[in-house]
Coordinates of C-alpha atoms and ligand atoms in Angstrom, one line a residue:
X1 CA 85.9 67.0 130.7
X2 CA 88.3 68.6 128.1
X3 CA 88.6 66.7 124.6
X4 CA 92.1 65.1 124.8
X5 CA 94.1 61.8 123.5
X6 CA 93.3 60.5 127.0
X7 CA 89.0 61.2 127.1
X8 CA 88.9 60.6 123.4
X9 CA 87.6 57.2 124.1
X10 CA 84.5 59.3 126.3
X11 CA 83.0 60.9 123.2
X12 CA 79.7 60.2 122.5
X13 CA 78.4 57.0 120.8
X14 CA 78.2 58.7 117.1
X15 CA 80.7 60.9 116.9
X16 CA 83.3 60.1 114.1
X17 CA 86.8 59.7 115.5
X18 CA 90.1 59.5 114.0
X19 CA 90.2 56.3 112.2
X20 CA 94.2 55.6 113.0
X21 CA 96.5 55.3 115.8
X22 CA 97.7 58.7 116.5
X23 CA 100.6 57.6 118.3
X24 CA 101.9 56.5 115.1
X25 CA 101.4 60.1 112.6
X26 CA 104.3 61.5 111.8
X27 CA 104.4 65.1 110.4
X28 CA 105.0 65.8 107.1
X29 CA 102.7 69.2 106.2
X30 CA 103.5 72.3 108.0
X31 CA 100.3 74.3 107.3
X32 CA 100.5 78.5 108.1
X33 CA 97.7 80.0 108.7
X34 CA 96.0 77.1 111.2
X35 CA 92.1 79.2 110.9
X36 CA 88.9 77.7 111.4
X37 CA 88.9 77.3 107.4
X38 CA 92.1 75.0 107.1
X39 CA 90.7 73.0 110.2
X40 CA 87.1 72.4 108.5
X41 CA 88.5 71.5 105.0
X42 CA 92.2 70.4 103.8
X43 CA 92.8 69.1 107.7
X44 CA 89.7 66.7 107.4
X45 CA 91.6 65.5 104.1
X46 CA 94.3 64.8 106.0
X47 CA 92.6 63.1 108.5
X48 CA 91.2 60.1 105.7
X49 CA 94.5 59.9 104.3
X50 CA 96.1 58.8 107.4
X51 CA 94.7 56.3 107.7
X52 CA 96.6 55.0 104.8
X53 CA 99.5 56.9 105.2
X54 CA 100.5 58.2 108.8
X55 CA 103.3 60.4 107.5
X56 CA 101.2 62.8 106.4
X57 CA 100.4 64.8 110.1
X58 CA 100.0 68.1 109.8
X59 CA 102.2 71.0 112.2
X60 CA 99.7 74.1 111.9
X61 CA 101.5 76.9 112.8
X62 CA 99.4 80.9 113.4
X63 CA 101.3 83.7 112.1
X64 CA 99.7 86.2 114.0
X65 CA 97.8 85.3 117.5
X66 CA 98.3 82.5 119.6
X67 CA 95.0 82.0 120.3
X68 CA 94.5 78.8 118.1
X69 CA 97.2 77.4 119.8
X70 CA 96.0 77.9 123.1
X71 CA 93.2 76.3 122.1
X72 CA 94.2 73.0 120.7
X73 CA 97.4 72.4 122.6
X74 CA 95.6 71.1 125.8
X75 CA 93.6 68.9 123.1
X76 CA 96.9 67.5 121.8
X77 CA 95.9 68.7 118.3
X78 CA 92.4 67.2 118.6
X79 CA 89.2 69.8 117.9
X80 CA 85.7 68.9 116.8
X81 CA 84.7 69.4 112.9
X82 CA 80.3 70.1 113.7
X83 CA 78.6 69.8 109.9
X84 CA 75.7 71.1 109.8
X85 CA 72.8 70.9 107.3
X86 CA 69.4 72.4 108.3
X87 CA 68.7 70.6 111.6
X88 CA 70.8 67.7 111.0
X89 CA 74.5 67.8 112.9
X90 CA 77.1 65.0 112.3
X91 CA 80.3 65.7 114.8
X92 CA 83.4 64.6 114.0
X93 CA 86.7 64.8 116.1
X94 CA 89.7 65.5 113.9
X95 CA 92.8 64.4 114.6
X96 CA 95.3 65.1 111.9
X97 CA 96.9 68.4 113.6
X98 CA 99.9 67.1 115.8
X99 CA 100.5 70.4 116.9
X100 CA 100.4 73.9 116.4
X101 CA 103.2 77.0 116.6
X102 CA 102.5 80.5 117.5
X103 CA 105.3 81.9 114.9
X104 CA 105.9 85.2 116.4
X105 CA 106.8 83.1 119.8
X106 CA 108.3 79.7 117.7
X107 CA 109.9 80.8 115.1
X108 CA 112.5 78.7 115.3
X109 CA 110.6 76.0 116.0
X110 CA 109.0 76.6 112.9
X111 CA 111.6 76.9 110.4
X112 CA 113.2 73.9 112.3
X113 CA 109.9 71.7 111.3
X114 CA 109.8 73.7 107.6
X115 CA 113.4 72.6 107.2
X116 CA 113.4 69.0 108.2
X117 CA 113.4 66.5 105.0
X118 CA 110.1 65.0 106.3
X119 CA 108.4 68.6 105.7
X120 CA 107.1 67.6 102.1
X121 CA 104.6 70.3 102.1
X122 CA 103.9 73.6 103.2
X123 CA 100.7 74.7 102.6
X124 CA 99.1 78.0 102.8
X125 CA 95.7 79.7 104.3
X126 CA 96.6 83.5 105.2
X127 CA 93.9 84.9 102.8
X128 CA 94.3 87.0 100.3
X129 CA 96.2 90.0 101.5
X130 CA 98.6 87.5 103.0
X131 CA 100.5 87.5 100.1
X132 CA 101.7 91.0 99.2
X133 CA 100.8 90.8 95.7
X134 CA 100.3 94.1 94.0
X135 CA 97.6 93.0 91.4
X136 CA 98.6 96.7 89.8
X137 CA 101.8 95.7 89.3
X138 CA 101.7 91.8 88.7
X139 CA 104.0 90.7 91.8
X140 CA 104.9 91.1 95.0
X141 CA 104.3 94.3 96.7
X142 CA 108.4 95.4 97.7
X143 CA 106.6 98.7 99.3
X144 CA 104.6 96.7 102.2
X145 CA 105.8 97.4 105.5
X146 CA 105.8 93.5 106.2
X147 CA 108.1 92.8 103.3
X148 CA 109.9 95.8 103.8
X149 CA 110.9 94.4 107.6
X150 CA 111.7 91.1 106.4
X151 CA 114.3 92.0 103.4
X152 CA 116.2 94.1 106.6
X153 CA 116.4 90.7 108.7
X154 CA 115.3 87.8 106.1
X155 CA 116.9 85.5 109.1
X156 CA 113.9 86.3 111.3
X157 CA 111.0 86.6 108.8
X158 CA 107.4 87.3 110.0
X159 CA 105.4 87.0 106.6
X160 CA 104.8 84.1 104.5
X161 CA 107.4 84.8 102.1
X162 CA 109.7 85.5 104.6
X163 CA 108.8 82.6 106.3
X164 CA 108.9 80.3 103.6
X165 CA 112.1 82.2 101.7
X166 CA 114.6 81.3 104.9
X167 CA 112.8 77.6 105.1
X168 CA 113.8 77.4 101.6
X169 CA 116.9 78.4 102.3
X170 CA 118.1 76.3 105.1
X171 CA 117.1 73.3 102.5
X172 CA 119.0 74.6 100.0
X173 CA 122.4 75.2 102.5
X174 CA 121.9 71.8 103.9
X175 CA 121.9 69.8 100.6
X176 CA 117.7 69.4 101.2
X177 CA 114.9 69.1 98.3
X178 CA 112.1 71.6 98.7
X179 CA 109.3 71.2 99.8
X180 CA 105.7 71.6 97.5
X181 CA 104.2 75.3 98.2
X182 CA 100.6 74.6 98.3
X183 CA 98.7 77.7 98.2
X184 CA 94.7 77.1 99.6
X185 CA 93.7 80.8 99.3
X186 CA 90.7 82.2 97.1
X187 CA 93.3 84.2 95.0
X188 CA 92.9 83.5 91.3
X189 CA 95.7 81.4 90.2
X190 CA 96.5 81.3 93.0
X191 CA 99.5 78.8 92.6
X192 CA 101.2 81.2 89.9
X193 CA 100.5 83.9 92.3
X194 CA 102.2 82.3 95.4
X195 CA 105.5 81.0 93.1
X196 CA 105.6 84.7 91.4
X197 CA 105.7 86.4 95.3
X198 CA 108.0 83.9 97.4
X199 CA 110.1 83.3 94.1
X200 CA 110.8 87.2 93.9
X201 CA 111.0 87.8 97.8
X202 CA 114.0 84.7 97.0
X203 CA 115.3 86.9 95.2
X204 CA 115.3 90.1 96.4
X205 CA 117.2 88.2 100.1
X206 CA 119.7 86.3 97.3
X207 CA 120.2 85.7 93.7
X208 CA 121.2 81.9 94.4
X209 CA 118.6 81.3 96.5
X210 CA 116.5 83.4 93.7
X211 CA 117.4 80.6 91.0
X212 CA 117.3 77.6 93.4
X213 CA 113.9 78.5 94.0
X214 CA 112.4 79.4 90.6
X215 CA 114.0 76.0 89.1
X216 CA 113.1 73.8 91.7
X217 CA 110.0 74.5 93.9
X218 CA 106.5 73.5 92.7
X219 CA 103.6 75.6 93.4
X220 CA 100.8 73.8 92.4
X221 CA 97.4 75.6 91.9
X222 CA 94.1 74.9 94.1
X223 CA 90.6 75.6 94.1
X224 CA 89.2 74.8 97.5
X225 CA 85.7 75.2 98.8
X226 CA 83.7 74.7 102.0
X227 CA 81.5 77.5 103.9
X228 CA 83.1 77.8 107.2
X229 CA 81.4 80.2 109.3
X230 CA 83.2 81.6 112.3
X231 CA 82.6 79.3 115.8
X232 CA 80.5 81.4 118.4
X233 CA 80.0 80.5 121.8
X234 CA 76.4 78.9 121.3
X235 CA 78.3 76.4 118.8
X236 CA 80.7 75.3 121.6
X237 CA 78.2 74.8 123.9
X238 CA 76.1 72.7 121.0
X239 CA 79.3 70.8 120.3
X240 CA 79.7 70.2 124.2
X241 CA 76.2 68.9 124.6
X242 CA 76.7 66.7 120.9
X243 CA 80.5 65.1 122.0
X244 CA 80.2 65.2 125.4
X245 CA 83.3 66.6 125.9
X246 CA 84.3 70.3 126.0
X247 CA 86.4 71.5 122.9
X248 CA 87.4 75.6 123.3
X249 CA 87.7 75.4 119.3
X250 CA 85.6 73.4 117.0
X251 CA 85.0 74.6 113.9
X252 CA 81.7 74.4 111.8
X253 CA 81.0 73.6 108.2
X254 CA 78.5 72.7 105.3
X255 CA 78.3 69.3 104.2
X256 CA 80.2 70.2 100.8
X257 CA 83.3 69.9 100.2
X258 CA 85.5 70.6 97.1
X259 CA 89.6 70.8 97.0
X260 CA 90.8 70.5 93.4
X261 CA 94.5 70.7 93.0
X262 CA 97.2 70.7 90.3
X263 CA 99.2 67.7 90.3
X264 CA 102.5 68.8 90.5
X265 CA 104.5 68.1 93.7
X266 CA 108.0 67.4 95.2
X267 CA 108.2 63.4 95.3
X268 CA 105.4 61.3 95.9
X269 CA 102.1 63.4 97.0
X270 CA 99.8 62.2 99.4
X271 CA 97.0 60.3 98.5
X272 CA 94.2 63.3 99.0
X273 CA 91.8 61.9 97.2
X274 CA 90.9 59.2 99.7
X275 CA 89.7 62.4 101.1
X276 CA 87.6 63.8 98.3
X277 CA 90.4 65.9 96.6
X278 CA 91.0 65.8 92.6
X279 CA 93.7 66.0 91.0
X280 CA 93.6 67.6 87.6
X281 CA 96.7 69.0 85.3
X282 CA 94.7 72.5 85.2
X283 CA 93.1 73.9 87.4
X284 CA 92.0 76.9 86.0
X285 CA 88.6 76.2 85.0
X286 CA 87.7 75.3 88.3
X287 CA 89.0 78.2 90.1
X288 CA 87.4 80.9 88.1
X289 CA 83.7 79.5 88.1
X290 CA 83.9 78.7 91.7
X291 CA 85.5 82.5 92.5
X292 CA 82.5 83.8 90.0
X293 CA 79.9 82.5 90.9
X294 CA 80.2 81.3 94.7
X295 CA 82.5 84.3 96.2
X296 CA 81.5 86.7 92.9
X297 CA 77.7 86.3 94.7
X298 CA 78.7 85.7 98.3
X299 CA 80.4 89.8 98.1
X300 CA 77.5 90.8 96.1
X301 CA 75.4 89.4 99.3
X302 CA 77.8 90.7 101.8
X303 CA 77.3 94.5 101.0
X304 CA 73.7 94.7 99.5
X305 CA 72.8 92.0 102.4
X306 CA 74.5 94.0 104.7
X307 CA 73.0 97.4 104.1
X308 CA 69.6 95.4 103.7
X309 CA 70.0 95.0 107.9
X310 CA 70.7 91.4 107.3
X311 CA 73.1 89.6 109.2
X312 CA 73.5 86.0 107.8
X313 CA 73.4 85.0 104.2
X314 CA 70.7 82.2 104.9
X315 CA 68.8 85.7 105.9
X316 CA 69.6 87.2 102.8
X317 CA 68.5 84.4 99.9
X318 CA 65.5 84.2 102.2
X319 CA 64.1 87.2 101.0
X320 CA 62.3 86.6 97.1
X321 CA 64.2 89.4 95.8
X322 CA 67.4 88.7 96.4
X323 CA 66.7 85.5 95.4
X324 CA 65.9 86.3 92.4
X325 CA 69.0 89.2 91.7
X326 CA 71.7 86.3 92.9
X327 CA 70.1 83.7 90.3
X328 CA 69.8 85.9 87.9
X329 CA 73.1 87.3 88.6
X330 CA 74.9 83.9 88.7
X331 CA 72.8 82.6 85.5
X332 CA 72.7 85.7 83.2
X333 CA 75.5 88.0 84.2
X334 CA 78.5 85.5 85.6
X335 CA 77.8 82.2 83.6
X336 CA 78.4 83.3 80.3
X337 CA 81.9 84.7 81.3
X338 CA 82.9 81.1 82.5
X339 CA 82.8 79.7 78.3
X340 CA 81.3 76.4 80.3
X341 CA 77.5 74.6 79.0
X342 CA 75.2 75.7 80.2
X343 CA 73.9 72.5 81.9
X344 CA 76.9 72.8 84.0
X345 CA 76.5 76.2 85.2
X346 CA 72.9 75.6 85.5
X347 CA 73.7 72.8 88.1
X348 CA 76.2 74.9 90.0
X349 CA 74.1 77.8 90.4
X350 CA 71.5 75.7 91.6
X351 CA 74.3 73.7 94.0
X352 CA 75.0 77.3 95.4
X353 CA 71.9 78.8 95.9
X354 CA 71.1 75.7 97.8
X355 CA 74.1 76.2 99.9
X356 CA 73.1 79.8 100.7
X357 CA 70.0 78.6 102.0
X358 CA 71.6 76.1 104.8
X359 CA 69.4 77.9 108.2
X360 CA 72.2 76.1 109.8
X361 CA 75.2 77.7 108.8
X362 CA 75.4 81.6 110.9
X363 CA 77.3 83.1 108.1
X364 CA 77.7 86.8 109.0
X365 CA 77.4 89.2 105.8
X366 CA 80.1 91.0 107.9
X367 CA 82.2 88.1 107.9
X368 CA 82.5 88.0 104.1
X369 CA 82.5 91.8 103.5
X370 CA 86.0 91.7 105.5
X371 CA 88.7 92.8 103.3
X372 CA 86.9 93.6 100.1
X373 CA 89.4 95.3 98.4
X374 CA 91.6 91.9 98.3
X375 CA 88.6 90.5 97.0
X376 CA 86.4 92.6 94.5
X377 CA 88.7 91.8 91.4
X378 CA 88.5 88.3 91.2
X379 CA 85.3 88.1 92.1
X380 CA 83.2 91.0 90.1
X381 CA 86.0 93.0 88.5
X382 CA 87.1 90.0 86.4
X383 CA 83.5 89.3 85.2
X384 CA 82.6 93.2 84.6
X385 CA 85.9 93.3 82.3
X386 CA 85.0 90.2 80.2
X387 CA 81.1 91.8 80.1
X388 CA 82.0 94.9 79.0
X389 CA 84.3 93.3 76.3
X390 CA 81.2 91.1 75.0
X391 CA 78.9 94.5 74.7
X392 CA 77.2 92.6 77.5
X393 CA 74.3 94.0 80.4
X394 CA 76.4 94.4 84.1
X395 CA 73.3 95.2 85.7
X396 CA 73.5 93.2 88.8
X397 CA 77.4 93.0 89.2
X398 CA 77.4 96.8 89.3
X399 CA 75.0 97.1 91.7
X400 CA 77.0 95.3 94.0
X401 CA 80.3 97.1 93.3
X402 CA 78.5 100.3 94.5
X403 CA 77.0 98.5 97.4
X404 CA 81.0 97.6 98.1
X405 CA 81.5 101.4 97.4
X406 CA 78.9 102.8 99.9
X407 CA 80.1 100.1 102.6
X408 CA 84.1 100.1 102.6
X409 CA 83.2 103.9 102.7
X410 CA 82.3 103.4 106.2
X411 CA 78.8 104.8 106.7
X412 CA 75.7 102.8 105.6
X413 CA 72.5 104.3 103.9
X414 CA 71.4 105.2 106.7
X415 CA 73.9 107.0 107.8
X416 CA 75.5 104.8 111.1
X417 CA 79.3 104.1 111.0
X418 CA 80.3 100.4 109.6
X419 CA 83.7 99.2 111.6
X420 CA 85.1 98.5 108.4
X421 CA 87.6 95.4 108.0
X422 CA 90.0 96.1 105.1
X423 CA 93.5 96.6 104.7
X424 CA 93.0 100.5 102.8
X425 CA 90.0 100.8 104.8
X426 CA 91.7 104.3 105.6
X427 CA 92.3 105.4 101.9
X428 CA 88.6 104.3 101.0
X429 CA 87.4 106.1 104.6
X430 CA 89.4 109.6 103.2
X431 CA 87.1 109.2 99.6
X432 CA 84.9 112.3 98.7
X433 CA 81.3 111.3 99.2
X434 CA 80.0 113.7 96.4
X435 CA 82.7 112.3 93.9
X436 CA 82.5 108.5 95.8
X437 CA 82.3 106.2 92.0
X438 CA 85.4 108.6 91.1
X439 CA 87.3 108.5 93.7
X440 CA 87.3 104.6 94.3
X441 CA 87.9 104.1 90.7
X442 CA 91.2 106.5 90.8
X443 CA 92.7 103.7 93.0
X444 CA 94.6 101.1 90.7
X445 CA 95.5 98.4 93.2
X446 CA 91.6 97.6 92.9
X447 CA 90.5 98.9 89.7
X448 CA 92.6 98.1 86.5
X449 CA 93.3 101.1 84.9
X450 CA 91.3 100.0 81.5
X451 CA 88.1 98.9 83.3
X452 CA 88.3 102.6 85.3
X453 CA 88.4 104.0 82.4
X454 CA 85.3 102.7 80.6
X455 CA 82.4 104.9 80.0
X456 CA 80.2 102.5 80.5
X457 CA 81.3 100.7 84.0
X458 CA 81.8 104.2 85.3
X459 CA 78.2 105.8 84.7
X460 CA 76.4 102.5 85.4
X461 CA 78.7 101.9 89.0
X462 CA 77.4 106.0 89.4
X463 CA 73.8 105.2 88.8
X464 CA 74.1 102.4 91.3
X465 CA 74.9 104.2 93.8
X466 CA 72.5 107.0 93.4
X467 CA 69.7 104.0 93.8
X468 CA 71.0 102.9 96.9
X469 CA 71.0 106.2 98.4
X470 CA 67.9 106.8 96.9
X471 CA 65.8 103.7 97.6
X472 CA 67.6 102.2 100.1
X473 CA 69.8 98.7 99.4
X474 CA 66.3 96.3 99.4
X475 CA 64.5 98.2 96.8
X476 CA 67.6 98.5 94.8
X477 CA 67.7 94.9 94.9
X478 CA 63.8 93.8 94.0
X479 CA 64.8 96.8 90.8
X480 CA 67.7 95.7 89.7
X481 CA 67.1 91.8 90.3
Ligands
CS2_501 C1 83.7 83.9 101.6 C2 84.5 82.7 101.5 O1 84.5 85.1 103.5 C3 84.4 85.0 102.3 O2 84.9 85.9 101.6 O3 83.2 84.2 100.4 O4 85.3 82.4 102.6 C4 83.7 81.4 101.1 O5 82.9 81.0 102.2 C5 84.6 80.3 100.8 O6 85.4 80.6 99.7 C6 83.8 79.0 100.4 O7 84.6 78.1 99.9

């Protein structure tokens, strides 16, 4: 039996369920970019708010497959939320989705539900590349063939900023407030990045809708963390056997969960912090240890992990040394960047490390190695810089850019191809293997021009990499830890 409004009722003695009517939510969040990583975090929010508020529903829409839809429409919404925590499993059906849009198919469907007054929010998971920011350049990216497309017809937009531009617009035609942008993606500041972007897309379709924008739509900043491993089949049958229902899509997670978020919204905001959220008037702080130290080690164990012949990260911090290189790493090398005490980066370090260690969660090192070239420079780059600038060792966090180096390069150290998952995965593919530390750090959309050019950053990277092709990624690792 399919999980559904009707057989909700059937699920197993112990499984959490939506503590409100849903006959009763209302929408109010359109959410693009409805992923397993929305569904297992801000969605689960949601769901404790409502029942406080039932205005707050939540209309995901996918801006590039359907196959989420597919999923959860024959669920009404509903899917299964499995956290997991060495052998302990606590299932939960979530049922704040009300419905979901496939936005090549929907579109007007979708800028229908973005324009309606009762839309208060639109947030935002469509990771990093998502946005078209040129980091190079500061803003958005006017050369990218999706942006490109949607300043010829900004009427039928395909990206986010397109998507959210015309929104915007019908609000503004019809005499409509805005509605709060909520970016939830792992971009550093990310808020400013998100208003920067969709404010100048605005204005490149119109310099009225331009101002209209820039004066009155909030973009509020966010740090959000959960590990959210992608579902396999051997989850859906565990969440089968767990519910006692069958659910084509649940999502898994860790038991942590951490959404801080910048209080500044349209109206009233919802009350997220039934859920766990925090509002705080900076988010900052927040964002930059938590992008340092969790995703600044999670890359670091991506590419060494990866070329190590691990696949999961539980795999990876497993091993002694690596245990000891992402410690170290995180204590010595990324913590003093953050300007926090020590006791508190002390504590999170530990948090993370026992995070890492969950057997439960099957969180591929491919996974994260996806699309490193959106990630490296808030991650390491950031923390090289501010290294380099305090005469500081960068040891460890250059070992890690040239284990990014060898891997986006395509081949591993051992000389097999690696189906590499990156938006200039051709550019990096084209790089001159004798000349590889040169070659990566000639490309400015990654490497800031001033951190390419230091002597120092260049010769250690090139040292790096000459270990790994020497000794192989493990023995690098146990050297360098
Ligand atoms: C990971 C993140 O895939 C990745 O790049 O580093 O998705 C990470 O699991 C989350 O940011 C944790 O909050």
């Amino acid at each position: 039996m399919r999980l559904s409004n009707a057989t909700l009722g059937q699920a197993q003695v112990g499984v959490q369920l939506p503590g409100y009517d849903r006959s009763q939510v209302a929408p109010g969040i359109v959410h693009l970019g409805i992923g397993a990583f929305h569904r297992a975090h801000q969605a689960v929010v949601v769901d404790d708010v409502l029942a406080r508020d039932a205005s707050w529903g939540i209309v995901g829409a996918s801006l590039r497959r359907p196959d989420t839809k597919e999923a959860l429409e024959p669920q009404d919404g509903l899917y299964t939320l499995l956290i997991k925590d060495g052998d302990k499993r606590a299932p939960r059906i979530i049922g704040s989705v009300v419905s979901v849009l496939d936005a090549p198919n929907q579109k007007e469907a979708l800028l229908n539900r973005m324009a309606d007054p009762a839309t208060r929010i639109v947030s935002l998971t469509v990771t990093e590349k998502g946005y078209c920011y040129n980091a190079a350049t500061g803003g958005l990216d006017l050369t990218h063939s999706d942006i490109v497309a949607d300043l010829k017809s900004p009427r039928n937009p395909a990206s986010a900023a397109g998507i959210i531009a015309e929104a915007l617009r019908r609000r503004m035609e019809a005499g409509v407030a805005p509605f709060t942008v909520l970016s939830c993606d792992n971009l550093p500041h990310n808020g400013m990045v998100a208003g920067k972007v969709f404010t100048e897309f605005a204005e490149a379709v119109d310099g009225r809708l331009g101002r209209w924008v820039r004066e009155n739509v909030p973009f509020p900043g966010t740090m959000i963390d959960r590990i959210v491993p992608a579902t396999t089949d051997a989850d859906r049958a565990e969440v089968a056997s767990l519910v006692g229902l069958e659910d084509a899509w649940p999502v898994m997670g860790e038991p942590f969960l951490q959404w801080v978020v910048e209080d500044k919204f349209v109206g009233a905001r919802p009350p997220l912090e039934i859920g766990g959220a925090e509002f705080v008037s900076d988010v900052a702080p927040y964002e930059r240890m938590k992008l340092r130290m969790l995703n600044g080690t999670h890359s670091s164990m991506a590419y060494l992990g990866y070329l190590s012949g691990y696949e999961f990260i539980a795999e990876v911090i497993a091993n002694g040394d690596f245990l000891r290189f992402v410690s170290n790493e995180l204590n010595e090398e990324i913590a003093p960047t953050l300007g926090m005490g020590k006791a508190q980066t002390d504590a999170y370090a530990g948090q993370l490390v026992e995070r890492y260690s969950n057997t439960a969660m099957k969180h591929r090192t491919y996974q994260i190695a996806m699309d490193g070239s959106q990630k490296l420079p808030q991650r390491l780059l950031g923390t090289i810089a501010d290294r380099l600038t305090a005469g500081a060792p960068i040891e460890r966090l250059s070992l890690a850019v040239a284990a990014w180096m060898v891997y986006a390069h395509g081949v591993d150290l051992k000389g097999k191809p690696i189906p590499v998952q990156d938006p200039m995965a051709a550019e990096f593919a084209a790089i001159d293997p004798a000349r590889l530390v040169e070659g990566y750090l000639a490309i400015d959309r990654v490497f800031p021009r001033e951190l390419a050019g230091n002597a120092v950053f260049r010769e250690t990277v090139e040292k790096k990499v000459e270990l790994l092709r020497e000794v192989g990624a493990l023995e690098a690792v146990r050297r360098t830890a």
